mmCIF file of C-alpha atoms and ligand atoms in Angstrom:
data_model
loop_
_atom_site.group_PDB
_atom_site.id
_atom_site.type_symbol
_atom_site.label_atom_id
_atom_site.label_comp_id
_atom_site.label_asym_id
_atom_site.label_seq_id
_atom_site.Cartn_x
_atom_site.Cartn_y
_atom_site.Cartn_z
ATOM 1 C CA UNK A 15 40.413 45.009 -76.025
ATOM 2 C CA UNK A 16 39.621 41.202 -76.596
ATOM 3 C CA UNK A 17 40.692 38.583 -74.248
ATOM 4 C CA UNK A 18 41.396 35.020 -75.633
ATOM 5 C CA UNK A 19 43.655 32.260 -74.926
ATOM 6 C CA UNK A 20 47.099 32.689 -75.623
ATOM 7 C CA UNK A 21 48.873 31.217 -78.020
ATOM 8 C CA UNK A 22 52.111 30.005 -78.776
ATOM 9 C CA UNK A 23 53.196 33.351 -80.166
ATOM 10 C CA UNK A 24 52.584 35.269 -77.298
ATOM 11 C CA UNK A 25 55.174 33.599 -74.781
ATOM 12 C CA UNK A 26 57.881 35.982 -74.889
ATOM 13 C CA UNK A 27 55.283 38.826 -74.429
ATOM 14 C CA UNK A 28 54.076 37.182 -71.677
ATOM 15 C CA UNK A 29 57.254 36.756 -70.399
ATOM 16 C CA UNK A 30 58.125 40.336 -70.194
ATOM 17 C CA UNK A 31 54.718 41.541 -69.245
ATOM 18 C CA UNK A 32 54.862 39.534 -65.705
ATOM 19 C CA UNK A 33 58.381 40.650 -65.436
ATOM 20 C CA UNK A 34 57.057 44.621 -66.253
ATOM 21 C CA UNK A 35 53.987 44.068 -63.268
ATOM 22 C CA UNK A 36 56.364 41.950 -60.504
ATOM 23 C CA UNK A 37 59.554 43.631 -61.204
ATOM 24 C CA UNK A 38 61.466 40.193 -60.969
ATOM 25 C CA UNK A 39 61.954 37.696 -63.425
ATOM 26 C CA UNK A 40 60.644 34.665 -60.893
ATOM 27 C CA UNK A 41 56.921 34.423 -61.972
ATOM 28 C CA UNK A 42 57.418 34.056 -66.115
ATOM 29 C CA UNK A 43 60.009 31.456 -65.478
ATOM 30 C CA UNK A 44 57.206 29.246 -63.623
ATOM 31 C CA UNK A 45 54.862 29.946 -66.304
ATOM 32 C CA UNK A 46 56.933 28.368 -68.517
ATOM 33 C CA UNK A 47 57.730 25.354 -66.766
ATOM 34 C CA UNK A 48 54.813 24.272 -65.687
ATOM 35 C CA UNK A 49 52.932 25.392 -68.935
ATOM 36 C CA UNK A 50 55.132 22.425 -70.208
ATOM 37 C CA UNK A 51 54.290 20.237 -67.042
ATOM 38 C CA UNK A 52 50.965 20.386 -66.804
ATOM 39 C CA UNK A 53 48.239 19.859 -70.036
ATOM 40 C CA UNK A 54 45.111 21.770 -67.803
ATOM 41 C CA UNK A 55 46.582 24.603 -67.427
ATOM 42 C CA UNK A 56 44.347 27.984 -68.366
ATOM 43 C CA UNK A 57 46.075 31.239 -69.885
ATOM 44 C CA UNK A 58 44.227 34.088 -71.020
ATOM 45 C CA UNK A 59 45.514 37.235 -72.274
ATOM 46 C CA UNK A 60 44.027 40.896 -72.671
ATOM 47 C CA UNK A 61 45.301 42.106 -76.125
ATOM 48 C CA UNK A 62 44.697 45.953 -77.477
ATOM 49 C CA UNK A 63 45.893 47.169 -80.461
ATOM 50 C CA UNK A 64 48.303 44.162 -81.005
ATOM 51 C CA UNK A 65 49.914 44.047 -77.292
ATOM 52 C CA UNK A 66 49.540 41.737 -74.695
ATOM 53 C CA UNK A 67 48.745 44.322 -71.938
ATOM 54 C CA UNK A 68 47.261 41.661 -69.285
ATOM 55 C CA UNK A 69 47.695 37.602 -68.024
ATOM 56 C CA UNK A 70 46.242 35.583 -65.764
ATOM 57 C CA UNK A 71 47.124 31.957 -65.745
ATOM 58 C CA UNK A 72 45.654 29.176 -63.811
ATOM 59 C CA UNK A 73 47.479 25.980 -62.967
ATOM 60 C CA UNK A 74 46.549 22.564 -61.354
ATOM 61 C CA UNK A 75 46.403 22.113 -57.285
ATOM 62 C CA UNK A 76 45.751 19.312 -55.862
ATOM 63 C CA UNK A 77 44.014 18.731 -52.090
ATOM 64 C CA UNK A 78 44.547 14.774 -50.529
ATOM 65 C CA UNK A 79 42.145 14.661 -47.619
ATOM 66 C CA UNK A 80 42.004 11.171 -46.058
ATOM 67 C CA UNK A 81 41.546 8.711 -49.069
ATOM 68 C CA UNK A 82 39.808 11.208 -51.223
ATOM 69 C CA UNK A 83 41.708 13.227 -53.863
ATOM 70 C CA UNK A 84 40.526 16.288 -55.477
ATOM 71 C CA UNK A 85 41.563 18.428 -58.148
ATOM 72 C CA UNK A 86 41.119 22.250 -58.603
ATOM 73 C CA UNK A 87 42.901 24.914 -60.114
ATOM 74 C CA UNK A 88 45.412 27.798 -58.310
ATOM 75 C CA UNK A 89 45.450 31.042 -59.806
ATOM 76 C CA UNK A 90 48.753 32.298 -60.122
ATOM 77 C CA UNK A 91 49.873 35.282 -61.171
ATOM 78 C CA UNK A 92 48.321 37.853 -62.705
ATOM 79 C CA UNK A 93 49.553 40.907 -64.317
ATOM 80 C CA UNK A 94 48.422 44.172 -66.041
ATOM 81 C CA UNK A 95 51.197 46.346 -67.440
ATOM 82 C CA UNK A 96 51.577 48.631 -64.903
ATOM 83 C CA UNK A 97 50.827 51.767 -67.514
ATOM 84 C CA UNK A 98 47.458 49.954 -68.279
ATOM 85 C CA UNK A 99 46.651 48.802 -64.220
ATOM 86 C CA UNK A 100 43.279 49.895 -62.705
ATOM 87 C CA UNK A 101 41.475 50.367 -66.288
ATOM 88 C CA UNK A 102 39.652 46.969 -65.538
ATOM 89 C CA UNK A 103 41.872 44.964 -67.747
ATOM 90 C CA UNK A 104 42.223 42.930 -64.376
ATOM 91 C CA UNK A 105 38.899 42.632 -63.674
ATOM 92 C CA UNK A 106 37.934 40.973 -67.120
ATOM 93 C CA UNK A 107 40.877 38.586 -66.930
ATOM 94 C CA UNK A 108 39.073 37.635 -63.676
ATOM 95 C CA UNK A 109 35.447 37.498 -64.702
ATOM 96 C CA UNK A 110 36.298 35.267 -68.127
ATOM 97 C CA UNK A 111 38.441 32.925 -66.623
ATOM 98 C CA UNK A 112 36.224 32.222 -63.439
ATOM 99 C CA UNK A 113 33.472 31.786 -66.172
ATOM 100 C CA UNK A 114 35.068 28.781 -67.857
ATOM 101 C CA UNK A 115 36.601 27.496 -65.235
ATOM 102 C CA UNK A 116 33.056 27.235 -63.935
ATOM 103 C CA UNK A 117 31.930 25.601 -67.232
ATOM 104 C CA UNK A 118 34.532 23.029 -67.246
ATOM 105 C CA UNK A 119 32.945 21.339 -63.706
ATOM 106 C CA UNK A 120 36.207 22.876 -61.892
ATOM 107 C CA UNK A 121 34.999 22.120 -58.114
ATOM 108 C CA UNK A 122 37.312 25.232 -56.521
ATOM 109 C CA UNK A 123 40.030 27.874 -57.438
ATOM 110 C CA UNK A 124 42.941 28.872 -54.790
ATOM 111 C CA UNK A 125 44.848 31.443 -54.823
ATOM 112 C CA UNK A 126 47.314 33.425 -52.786
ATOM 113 C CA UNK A 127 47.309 37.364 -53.414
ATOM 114 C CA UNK A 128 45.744 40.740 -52.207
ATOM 115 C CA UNK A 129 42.921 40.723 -49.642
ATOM 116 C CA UNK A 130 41.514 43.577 -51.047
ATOM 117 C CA UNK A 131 41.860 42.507 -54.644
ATOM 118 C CA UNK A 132 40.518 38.948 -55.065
ATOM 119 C CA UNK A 133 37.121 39.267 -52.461
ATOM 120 C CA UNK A 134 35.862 41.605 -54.967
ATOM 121 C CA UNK A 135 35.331 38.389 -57.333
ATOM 122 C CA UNK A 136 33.655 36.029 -54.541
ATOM 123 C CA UNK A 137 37.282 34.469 -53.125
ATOM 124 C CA UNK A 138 36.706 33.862 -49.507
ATOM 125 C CA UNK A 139 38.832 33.080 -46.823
ATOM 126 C CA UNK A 140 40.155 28.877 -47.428
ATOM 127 C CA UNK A 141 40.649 28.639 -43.675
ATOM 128 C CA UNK A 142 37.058 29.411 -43.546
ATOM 129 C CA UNK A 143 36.582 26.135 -45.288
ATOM 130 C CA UNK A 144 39.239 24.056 -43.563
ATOM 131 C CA UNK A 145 41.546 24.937 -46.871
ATOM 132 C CA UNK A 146 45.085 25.863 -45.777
ATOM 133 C CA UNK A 147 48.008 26.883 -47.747
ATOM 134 C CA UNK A 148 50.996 24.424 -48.040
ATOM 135 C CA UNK A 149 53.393 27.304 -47.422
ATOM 136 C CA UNK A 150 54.394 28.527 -44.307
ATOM 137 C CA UNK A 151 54.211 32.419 -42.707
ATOM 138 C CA UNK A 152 51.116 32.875 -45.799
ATOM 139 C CA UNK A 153 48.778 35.354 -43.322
ATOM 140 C CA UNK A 154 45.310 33.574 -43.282
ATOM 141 C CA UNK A 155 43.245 35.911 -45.222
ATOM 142 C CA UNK A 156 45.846 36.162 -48.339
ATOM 143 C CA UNK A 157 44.703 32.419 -48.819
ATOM 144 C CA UNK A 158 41.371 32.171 -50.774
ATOM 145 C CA UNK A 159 39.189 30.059 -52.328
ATOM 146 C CA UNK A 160 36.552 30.215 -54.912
ATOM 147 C CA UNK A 161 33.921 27.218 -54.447
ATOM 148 C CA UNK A 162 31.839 26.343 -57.459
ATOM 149 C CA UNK A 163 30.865 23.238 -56.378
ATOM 150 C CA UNK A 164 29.734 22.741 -52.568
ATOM 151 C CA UNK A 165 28.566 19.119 -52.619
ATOM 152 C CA UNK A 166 31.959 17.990 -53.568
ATOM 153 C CA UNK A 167 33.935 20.196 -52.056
ATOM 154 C CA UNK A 168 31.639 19.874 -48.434
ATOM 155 C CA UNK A 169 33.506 16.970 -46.841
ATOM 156 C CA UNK A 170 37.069 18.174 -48.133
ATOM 157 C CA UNK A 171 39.773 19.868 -45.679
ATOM 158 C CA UNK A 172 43.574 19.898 -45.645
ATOM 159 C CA UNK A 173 46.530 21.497 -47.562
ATOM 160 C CA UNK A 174 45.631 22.646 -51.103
ATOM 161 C CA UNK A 175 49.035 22.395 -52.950
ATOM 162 C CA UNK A 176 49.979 24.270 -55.857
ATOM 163 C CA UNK A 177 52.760 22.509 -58.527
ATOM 164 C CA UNK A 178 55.916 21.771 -57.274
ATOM 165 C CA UNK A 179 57.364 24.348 -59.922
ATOM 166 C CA UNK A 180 56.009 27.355 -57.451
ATOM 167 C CA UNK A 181 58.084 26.154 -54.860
ATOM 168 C CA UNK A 182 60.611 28.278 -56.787
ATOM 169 C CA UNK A 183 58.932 31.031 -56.777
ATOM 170 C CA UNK A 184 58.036 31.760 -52.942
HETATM 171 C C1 COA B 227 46.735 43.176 -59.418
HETATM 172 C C2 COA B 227 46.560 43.611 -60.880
HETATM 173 C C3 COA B 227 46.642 42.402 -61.795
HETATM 174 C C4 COA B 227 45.182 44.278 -61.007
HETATM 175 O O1 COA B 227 44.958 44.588 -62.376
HETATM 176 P P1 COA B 227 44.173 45.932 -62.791
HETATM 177 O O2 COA B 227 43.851 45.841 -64.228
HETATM 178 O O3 COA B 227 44.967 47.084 -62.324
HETATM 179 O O4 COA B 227 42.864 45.796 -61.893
HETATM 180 P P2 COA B 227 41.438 46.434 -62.226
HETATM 181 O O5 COA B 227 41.623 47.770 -62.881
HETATM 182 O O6 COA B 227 40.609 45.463 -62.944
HETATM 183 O O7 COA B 227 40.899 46.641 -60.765
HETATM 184 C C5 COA B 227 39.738 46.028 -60.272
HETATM 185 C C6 COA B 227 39.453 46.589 -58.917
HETATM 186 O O8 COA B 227 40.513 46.239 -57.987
HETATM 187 C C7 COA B 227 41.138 47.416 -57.455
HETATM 188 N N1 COA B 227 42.559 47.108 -57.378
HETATM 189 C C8 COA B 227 43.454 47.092 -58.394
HETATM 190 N N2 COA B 227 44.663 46.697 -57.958
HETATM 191 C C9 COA B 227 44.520 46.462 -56.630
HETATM 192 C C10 COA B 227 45.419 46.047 -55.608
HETATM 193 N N3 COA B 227 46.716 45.791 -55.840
HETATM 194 N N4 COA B 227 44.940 45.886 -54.354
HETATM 195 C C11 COA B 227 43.634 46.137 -54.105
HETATM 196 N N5 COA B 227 42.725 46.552 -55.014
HETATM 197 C C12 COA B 227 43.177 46.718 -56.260
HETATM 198 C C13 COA B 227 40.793 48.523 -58.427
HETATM 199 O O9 COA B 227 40.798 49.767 -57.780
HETATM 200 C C14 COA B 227 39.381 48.106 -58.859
HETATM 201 O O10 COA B 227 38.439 48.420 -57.860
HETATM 202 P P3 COA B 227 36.896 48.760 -58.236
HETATM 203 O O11 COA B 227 36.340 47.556 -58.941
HETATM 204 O O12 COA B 227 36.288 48.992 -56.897
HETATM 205 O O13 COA B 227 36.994 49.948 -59.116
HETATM 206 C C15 COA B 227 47.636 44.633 -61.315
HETATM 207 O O14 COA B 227 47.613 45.710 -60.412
HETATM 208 C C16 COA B 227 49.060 44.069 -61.343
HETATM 209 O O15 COA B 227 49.507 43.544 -62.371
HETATM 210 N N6 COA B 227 49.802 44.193 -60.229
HETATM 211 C C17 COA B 227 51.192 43.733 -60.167
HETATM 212 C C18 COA B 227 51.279 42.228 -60.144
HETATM 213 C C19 COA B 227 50.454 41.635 -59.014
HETATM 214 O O16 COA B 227 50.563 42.044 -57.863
HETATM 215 N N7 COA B 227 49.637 40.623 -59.369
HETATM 216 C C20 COA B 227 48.745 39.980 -58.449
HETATM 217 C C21 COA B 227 49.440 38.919 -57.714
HETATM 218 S S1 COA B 227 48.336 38.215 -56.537
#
């Protein structure tokens, strides 16, 4: 299995993959749209034997706290075809991304998923750090945060919003 970027040629397999995992058509339509909104966004695949059998995509989120501004990246979603789930296919798509994410001076990752899943990786609690999630009814320890860099991130607090485009999706 190799994982690698994803390129232009794998968007309809993408497509169907998140549709296979969620069993709705919601999160593959955001991909698209905000692939096309937003130039930082990251999206790996996991490809064996010439099919896309895992995703995880990372777009921009943005936190305003008083007159600073700062930039990090949501994760959001992830999927393993659900004939290939708990191989580790998941767990590389976590470790590479996280690793150049980390290269590229990203100062935190957000995202919003299983509480048993994403700890396994180093996500903590946001709350714990002030962090809260811009949508409502969200149970506190679903909301998580990966901080790579603490000097920057030290005097930040507040609502850590995701693109607009996931509004569509929750
Ligand atoms: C969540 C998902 C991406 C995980 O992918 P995966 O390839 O099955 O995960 P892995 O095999 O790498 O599992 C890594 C670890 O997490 C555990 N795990 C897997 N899915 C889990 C889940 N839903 N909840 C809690 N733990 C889970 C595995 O048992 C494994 O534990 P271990 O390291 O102690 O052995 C996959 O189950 C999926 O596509 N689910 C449907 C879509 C979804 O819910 N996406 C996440 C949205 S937040």
């Amino acid at each position: 299995m190799i994982i690698r970027e994803e390129e232009k040629r794998d968007f309809d397999a993408i497509i169907s993959l998140n549709d296979a995992a969620f069993g709705q058509p919601q999160e593959g339509i955001v991909i698209d749209k905000v692939r096309n909104s937003d130039s930082e966004v990251l999206s790996l695949v996991a490809e064996m034997d010439n099919t896309i059998v895992g995703h995880i995509f990372y777009s921009t989120v943005v936190i305003e706290c008083q007159n600073e501004t700062v930039y990090g990246m949501g994760l959001a979603p992830m999927s393993v075809l659900p004939e290939y789930q708990k191989q580790g296919i998941g767990k590389k798509l976590v470790h590479e991304s996280l690793k150049i994410l980390k290269n590229k001076g990203v100062p935190f990752i957000i995202v919003l998923g299983h509480e048993d899943y994403y700890p396994k990786f180093g996500f903590e609690t946001a709350s714990k750090y002030g962090i809260k999630c811009q949508w409502e009814g969200v149970p506190d320890e679903a909301f998580m945060i990966m901080i790579f860099n603490s000097d920057r991130m030290s005097t930040i607090h507040g609502v850590a919003k995701y693109r607009d485009e996931w509004n569509e999706a929750m």
